[in-house]
Every structure is written in C-alpha cells, then in structure tokens.
Amino acid sequence: MLNLVRASMAALLCAALASSPFALAQELTGTLKKIKDSGTITLGHRESSIPFSYYDDKQQVVGYSHELALKIVEAIKQELKMPNLQVKLNPVTSQTRIPLMQNGTIDLECGSTTNNSERQKQVAFSNSIFQIGTRLLVRKDSTIKDFADLKGRNVVTTAGTTSERLIRKMNEAQNMGMSVISAKDHGDAFLMLESGRAAAFMMDDALLYGEIAKARKPGDWVVVGKPQSFEAYGCMMRKDDPQFKKVVDAALANLMKSGEINKIYAKWFTSPVPPKGLNLNFPMSEELQALFKNPNDKAFE
Amino acid sequence: MNYNWNWSVFFREVPSGGATYVDWLLSGLGWTLAVAISAWLIAFVLGSVLGVLRTLPSRFLSGIATTYVEVFRNIPLLVQLFIWFYVVPELLPREIGDAIKQMDPTTSQFMTAFIALGLFTAARVCEQVRAGIESLARGQKNAGLALGLTLGQTYRHVLLPMAFRVIIPPLTSEFLNIFKNSAVALTIGLLELTAQSRQISEYTAQTFEAFIAATVLYLIVTMIVMLAMRHLEKRVRVPGYIGAN
C-alpha cells in the first residue's frame, strides 16, 4: 500500500514537472548551456566596419550592431538569471568569423555579416538587423553618376563580397571593358579610390557612408547609382542551436517592436558618430522599416 | 566542432560563371609562381652584384652596397610594397604618376609586387654572397692576384665559383622564402594563391578546404624547389670542400 502511494506520488510529481514550462526551460543545451557553465559569453566584433562594429578613438568597440549585441546579452542575463554574466570581446575578420564560431571561440557575432544560403550551411543567423543595397562611391566632381558610366574605367571593390560577384558578372554580361580591382578590405579599397587607381568603389551603401566618415575630406565623396542588389545583415550563431536562437531572435524582435531600435538607428546613422564625429546622414529605408515592423531571418540569396 | 566538410566545392562553378573554383586556385598558383620567379631573377642578379661590391676594397662601392642592404633589409616587406604602390606614383611627375595609376590594374599590381619583392630579397641575397666570399680562405684571393689575375678575374675565376657553391643551402631558403613572401601581393589586390583561397573561402564559406588546398599547393612548390636545389648542390660540389659530403 505504502509502495503504491509512493509510486503514484512519484508519477504525479513527474507529470507535474514534465508539464511545467520551467522544468523544460531548465534543460539547457548548446550555447546557453556553455554560457551558463562558463559564466561568460564571448562576442565576436569587427575592427573597422563603420558604423556597425569598430574601434572608436579610445580603442573601445562601438557601433550599431555591437549595441544590439549588448542588448541581446542583457536578454541572456535575464533568461539565465545571471546578472553578473561576463562579456568577453574577440575581434574577427571576414575570414575568421565562421571558423571561430564553429570551434566555439565566439558565441555570437553581430557585425556586418550578410545572411546568405552558402553561409547557412555552416552557421545560423538571427532576425535580420540591417539591410543594405550595393552602390558606388565616387569623387564628387566625377562624371560617374550610375553603373552605366563605368564603361572602360577602373573599378575597385572588396574581395569576397557580393559586390565583387555582381560587378564581374555585369562586366562580362554587358561587355563594359572595366578593370575590376579586388582590394583586401574596405580601407584598402578606399585607398585605391582616393589615390586615383580606381574611379569608383562598389560596396554596401552603409559601409560606403562609413568610409566617407573616415576620409580625410568627407566633403569630396558621394554615393551614387541604383542599388544592384539588397542584402540582409544578421547576427551569427552556431547552427542547430534552437534554444539560443530563440533567445536572440526574441531579444531583437522586442527591440524592433518596442520601437527602441529607432533610437539606436538614429544614434548611429543620423547623428555624429566616432571617430570623427561625422554624421552618416543615412535615413532608414522603407525596406528596413518594413523589416522592423515584421522581424524575420530571411536571406536575400 | 560542427564543420560541414565539402571537398566537391572546388568543382562547382564560380558565381560569375565560365570557370570552377579549381581554375581560381590554379590561376592563383600561376600568379604566385610568376611573381616569385621574376622577383628571384632581380634578387639573384642584383644581390650578387651588391654582394661582390660589399667585399671590394673600394670604400665608396662597398658603402653603396651597405646602404642598400641596411635600407631594404630593415624596412618591413609590407611597408615597402605599400610605398612602391601608393607613395612612389605620387612622387613622380604628375603625368607619369597618372599613367602608372591608369595602367591595367593587374599589370601594375604584378609589376609592383615582383619589383618590391625582388629588391627586398636582393638585400638578403647580397648578405649571403658576401658571407660566401668572406668564408673563403684569404689565400685564395691572394693566390689569384699573385698569379697575375686582375681583381675582376680573381672574382670571376677563383672566388665566386667557390662562394656560390658554399651558399647554395642558404640561397635555397631565400628562394623558398620568396614563394611564401609573394603572398603579400594580395594586399595590393593581386589575386595570387593566398588571395584566391581567401576568395574561395568567402564565396563558399568552406574556409578549411580552401586553405588546405592552398597549403598543399605551396608545399608542392617548395618541395620541388628544395629537391631541385639539392640536385644542383650535388651536381656542382667540389670534392673535399664544404658541403661536399
């Protein structure tokens, strides 16, 4: 009899535990478990992706994406009830970010990483945080006003980017006779443009505005041309980790739906930003407004 | 680590069409070989001349060579490359500078890379040639002069033939270095082997495959160079002298 009572009580207890949402939430797996066990989260950040994630003049990591990453960390602290969670910062480049994510060096990377189907085979992406178009940076007095004016000119772009693929394809498809230079990074590409080796620099529009903000004479430069493609930036996480993705996505969706994202956007894109205190004057596009109304993690390609 | 390996990626067509990623790797290898070999020609010829100058009795001539070595050996290669690419065209008269900048980008990247790399390595070759000459017993030079040879003939027939044999092993290292150092050309946009593997890793997100392939190609090239140099060393050895065993 006693045994029977005990058994039924145990069964009840099990049933109660199983049906309780708390019991399930405690079963941490993947990145959340790693964070809980180690007491630290490591954020990957960029060194010169202005205004997304970069070093300011005091060598502190700042930027739009970095601020979003810190908001996500706040949400993780709440979720795990760990107010003293340590945050470690680890610089990444476009070459290192995916391997470092996969081998567990970094847990979350918010920078200027495009969400595309090739990368989805290796890593996962959060709700998109930004949307860019690929356009041209030229000298203000240049005769180049759009992509058609590039015929026979030297055009620089950054190696390994969507812009590079598009401009090479366009060159072949339309027989434009351009010489396409692939620079190592955005800074080098701008140097080629500034020194006159190239007549135009094709890249993500937001990054072009960032280069203007860094330039010696920002007034000399202007972004022109009809966008040739659109891309969605997302925060990058390890693949097949639904628990962590849920927390990250929810944190971003909250920022977007509460309208807090508008303030963060304004801070980085329509107000003066470090290091030179220049205003990028990059108003929010309709596409981005639509994204913020309806947060999603869709890639463009 | 949950990496998604996919070696077949190399046989996929590149996004701009008309080629596969293997073609990119091979074209990268081609540029690497072209830069390294043409740089080596400059380095070997100029380095040998400078090395001889450094051992000459003339203060003036050896001073020129010493200055060259100190300048080119003490400035990092990357900085030298940037100076040649970005600074020198600005210092030239405007028309010439503009002409250089408007040249076909690949040509100007290639020329800058092999000249910069060649001049840098020449300083190192110079030091080895000097060391080779100085390692010979003084009696050899004196004997040559005593036989009535001029100083030039002594170098040509007595000193250099031995000195070059002595320095084959360090020269091999320099020759290998030039292949590896040629990767700096990617910083000015030349799509050599390292640049192409970075490119492939960016386009496909298959980082490890891309860099492993590049590593293997570099290894194959350097192995071939090593074997060839070892063969050369055997062919030209002088029995009973350094390195003859």
Short mmCIF file of N, CA, C and O in Angstrom, two decimals, chain B residues 116-172:
data_model
loop_
_atom_site.label_atom_id
_atom_site.label_comp_id
_atom_site.label_asym_id
_atom_site.label_seq_id
_atom_site.Cartn_x
_atom_site.Cartn_y
_atom_site.Cartn_z
N ALA B 116 59.09 44.99 -55.89
CA ALA B 116 59.27 45.20 -54.45
C ALA B 116 59.87 43.96 -53.80
O ALA B 116 60.82 44.05 -53.02
N LEU B 117 59.33 42.82 -54.14
CA LEU B 117 59.82 41.58 -53.54
C LEU B 117 61.25 41.29 -53.98
O LEU B 117 62.09 40.86 -53.18
N GLY B 118 61.55 41.57 -55.25
CA GLY B 118 62.90 41.34 -55.76
C GLY B 118 63.91 42.24 -55.07
O GLY B 118 64.97 41.78 -54.63
N LEU B 119 63.60 43.53 -54.92
CA LEU B 119 64.55 44.45 -54.29
C LEU B 119 64.75 44.10 -52.81
O LEU B 119 65.85 44.19 -52.29
N PHE B 120 63.67 43.69 -52.15
CA PHE B 120 63.77 43.30 -50.74
C PHE B 120 64.68 42.08 -50.61
O PHE B 120 65.60 42.05 -49.79
N THR B 121 64.44 41.07 -51.44
CA THR B 121 65.20 39.83 -51.31
C THR B 121 66.65 40.03 -51.75
O THR B 121 67.55 39.34 -51.27
N ALA B 122 66.89 40.99 -52.67
CA ALA B 122 68.25 41.26 -53.13
C ALA B 122 69.15 41.60 -51.95
O ALA B 122 70.31 41.19 -51.89
N ALA B 123 68.61 42.35 -50.98
CA ALA B 123 69.42 42.72 -49.81
C ALA B 123 69.85 41.48 -49.05
O ALA B 123 70.97 41.40 -48.55
N ARG B 124 68.95 40.51 -48.98
CA ARG B 124 69.27 39.29 -48.23
C ARG B 124 70.25 38.43 -49.02
O ARG B 124 71.18 37.84 -48.45
N VAL B 125 70.04 38.34 -50.34
CA VAL B 125 70.97 37.56 -51.17
C VAL B 125 72.36 38.19 -51.09
O VAL B 125 73.37 37.49 -50.99
N CYS B 126 72.40 39.51 -51.12
CA CYS B 126 73.67 40.24 -51.04
C CYS B 126 74.45 39.80 -49.81
O CYS B 126 75.65 39.49 -49.90
N GLU B 127 73.79 39.74 -48.68
CA GLU B 127 74.49 39.36 -47.45
C GLU B 127 75.02 37.94 -47.54
O GLU B 127 76.08 37.62 -47.00
N GLN B 128 74.28 37.07 -48.22
CA GLN B 128 74.75 35.70 -48.31
C GLN B 128 75.94 35.57 -49.25
O GLN B 128 76.88 34.83 -48.98
N VAL B 129 75.88 36.32 -50.35
CA VAL B 129 77.01 36.30 -51.28
C VAL B 129 78.25 36.83 -50.57
O VAL B 129 79.34 36.25 -50.65
N ARG B 130 78.08 37.91 -49.83
CA ARG B 130 79.21 38.47 -49.08
C ARG B 130 79.76 37.42 -48.11
O ARG B 130 80.96 37.18 -48.04
N ALA B 131 78.84 36.80 -47.35
CA ALA B 131 79.27 35.81 -46.38
C ALA B 131 80.00 34.67 -47.07
O ALA B 131 81.02 34.17 -46.58
N GLY B 132 79.51 34.28 -48.26
CA GLY B 132 80.16 33.20 -49.01
C GLY B 132 81.57 33.59 -49.39
O GLY B 132 82.51 32.80 -49.21
N ILE B 133 81.73 34.81 -49.90
CA ILE B 133 83.07 35.25 -50.32
C ILE B 133 84.00 35.34 -49.12
O ILE B 133 85.14 34.89 -49.14
N GLU B 134 83.46 35.89 -48.01
CA GLU B 134 84.31 36.08 -46.83
C GLU B 134 84.66 34.77 -46.15
O GLU B 134 85.60 34.70 -45.36
N SER B 135 83.85 33.73 -46.44
CA SER B 135 84.14 32.45 -45.79
C SER B 135 85.35 31.75 -46.44
O SER B 135 85.88 30.80 -45.90
N LEU B 136 85.73 32.22 -47.63
CA LEU B 136 86.86 31.58 -48.30
C LEU B 136 88.17 32.01 -47.64
O LEU B 136 88.28 33.14 -47.15
N ALA B 137 89.14 31.12 -47.68
CA ALA B 137 90.44 31.45 -47.09
C ALA B 137 91.03 32.65 -47.84
O ALA B 137 90.89 32.75 -49.07
N ARG B 138 91.65 33.58 -47.12
CA ARG B 138 92.20 34.79 -47.76
C ARG B 138 93.22 34.42 -48.80
O ARG B 138 93.42 35.13 -49.79
N GLY B 139 93.91 33.31 -48.58
CA GLY B 139 94.95 32.87 -49.50
C GLY B 139 94.45 32.72 -50.92
O GLY B 139 95.19 32.91 -51.88
N GLN B 140 93.14 32.40 -51.08
CA GLN B 140 92.63 32.19 -52.43
C GLN B 140 92.69 33.46 -53.26
O GLN B 140 93.09 33.44 -54.42
N LYS B 141 92.26 34.57 -52.62
CA LYS B 141 92.30 35.84 -53.35
C LYS B 141 93.76 36.23 -53.63
O LYS B 141 94.10 36.59 -54.76
N ASN B 142 94.58 36.10 -52.61
CA ASN B 142 95.99 36.48 -52.78
C ASN B 142 96.66 35.62 -53.85
O ASN B 142 97.42 36.14 -54.68
N ALA B 143 96.33 34.35 -53.84
CA ALA B 143 96.93 33.46 -54.84
C ALA B 143 96.51 33.87 -56.24
O ALA B 143 97.33 33.91 -57.18
N GLY B 144 95.22 34.21 -56.37
CA GLY B 144 94.73 34.64 -57.68
C GLY B 144 95.47 35.87 -58.15
O GLY B 144 95.93 35.94 -59.31
N LEU B 145 95.61 36.85 -57.25
CA LEU B 145 96.30 38.09 -57.63
C LEU B 145 97.77 37.80 -57.92
O LEU B 145 98.34 38.36 -58.86
N ALA B 146 98.39 36.92 -57.14
CA ALA B 146 99.81 36.61 -57.32
C ALA B 146 100.06 35.93 -58.67
O ALA B 146 101.12 36.08 -59.26
N LEU B 147 99.02 35.20 -59.14
CA LEU B 147 99.16 34.57 -60.45
C LEU B 147 99.07 35.57 -61.59
O LEU B 147 99.20 35.21 -62.75
N GLY B 148 98.78 36.82 -61.24
CA GLY B 148 98.71 37.84 -62.28
C GLY B 148 97.31 38.10 -62.77
O GLY B 148 97.11 38.85 -63.72
N LEU B 149 96.30 37.50 -62.11
CA LEU B 149 94.92 37.81 -62.50
C LEU B 149 94.57 39.19 -61.99
O LEU B 149 95.07 39.63 -60.95
N THR B 150 93.71 39.87 -62.73
CA THR B 150 93.22 41.15 -62.21
C THR B 150 92.22 40.84 -61.10
O THR B 150 91.81 39.68 -60.91
N LEU B 151 91.79 41.89 -60.37
CA LEU B 151 90.82 41.66 -59.29
C LEU B 151 89.53 41.06 -59.85
O LEU B 151 88.96 40.12 -59.30
N GLY B 152 89.10 41.61 -61.02
CA GLY B 152 87.89 41.10 -61.66
C GLY B 152 88.03 39.63 -62.02
O GLY B 152 87.15 38.83 -61.77
N GLN B 153 89.17 39.28 -62.58
CA GLN B 153 89.37 37.88 -62.97
C GLN B 153 89.42 36.99 -61.74
O GLN B 153 88.96 35.84 -61.77
N THR B 154 90.02 37.48 -60.65
CA THR B 154 90.10 36.69 -59.44
C THR B 154 88.68 36.36 -58.94
O THR B 154 88.38 35.22 -58.58
N TYR B 155 87.82 37.39 -58.94
CA TYR B 155 86.43 37.13 -58.53
C TYR B 155 85.77 36.14 -59.47
O TYR B 155 85.15 35.19 -59.04
N ARG B 156 85.95 36.37 -60.76
CA ARG B 156 85.25 35.57 -61.76
C ARG B 156 85.69 34.11 -61.75
O ARG B 156 84.89 33.21 -61.82
N HIS B 157 87.01 33.88 -61.63
CA HIS B 157 87.50 32.51 -61.81
C HIS B 157 87.85 31.81 -60.50
O HIS B 157 87.94 30.59 -60.47
N VAL B 158 88.10 32.58 -59.44
CA VAL B 158 88.55 31.95 -58.20
C VAL B 158 87.50 32.04 -57.09
O VAL B 158 87.07 31.03 -56.55
N LEU B 159 87.10 33.28 -56.78
CA LEU B 159 86.29 33.48 -55.57
C LEU B 159 84.83 33.08 -55.78
O LEU B 159 84.28 32.27 -55.03
N LEU B 160 84.17 33.66 -56.81
CA LEU B 160 82.73 33.43 -56.95
C LEU B 160 82.36 31.97 -57.19
O LEU B 160 81.40 31.48 -56.61
N PRO B 161 83.11 31.24 -58.02
CA PRO B 161 82.72 29.84 -58.23
C PRO B 161 82.66 29.07 -56.91
O PRO B 161 81.78 28.22 -56.72
N MET B 162 83.59 29.35 -56.00
CA MET B 162 83.54 28.67 -54.72
C MET B 162 82.46 29.26 -53.81
O MET B 162 81.72 28.53 -53.16
N ALA B 163 82.39 30.59 -53.79
CA ALA B 163 81.43 31.25 -52.88
C ALA B 163 80.00 30.79 -53.18
O ALA B 163 79.25 30.46 -52.26
N PHE B 164 79.65 30.75 -54.45
CA PHE B 164 78.27 30.34 -54.78
C PHE B 164 78.00 28.90 -54.36
O PHE B 164 76.91 28.56 -53.93
N ARG B 165 79.01 28.05 -54.49
CA ARG B 165 78.81 26.66 -54.04
C ARG B 165 78.55 26.62 -52.54
O ARG B 165 77.69 25.89 -52.07
N VAL B 166 79.31 27.44 -51.80
CA VAL B 166 79.17 27.42 -50.34
C VAL B 166 77.77 27.87 -49.92
O VAL B 166 77.20 27.34 -48.96
N ILE B 167 77.21 28.84 -50.65
CA ILE B 167 75.94 29.42 -50.15
C ILE B 167 74.70 28.80 -50.78
O ILE B 167 73.60 29.32 -50.62
N ILE B 168 74.85 27.69 -51.46
CA ILE B 168 73.63 27.08 -52.03
C ILE B 168 72.57 26.79 -50.95
O ILE B 168 71.40 27.14 -51.14
N PRO B 169 72.92 26.21 -49.80
CA PRO B 169 71.85 25.95 -48.81
C PRO B 169 71.12 27.22 -48.33
O PRO B 169 69.89 27.26 -48.37
N PRO B 170 71.83 28.29 -47.92
CA PRO B 170 71.06 29.49 -47.53
C PRO B 170 70.31 30.12 -48.70
O PRO B 170 69.23 30.68 -48.51
N LEU B 171 70.87 30.03 -49.90
CA LEU B 171 70.14 30.57 -51.05
C LEU B 171 68.84 29.80 -51.28
O LEU B 171 67.82 30.38 -51.68
N THR B 172 68.88 28.50 -51.02
CA THR B 172 67.66 27.71 -51.14
C THR B 172 66.59 28.27 -50.21
O THR B 172 65.43 28.44 -50.60
#
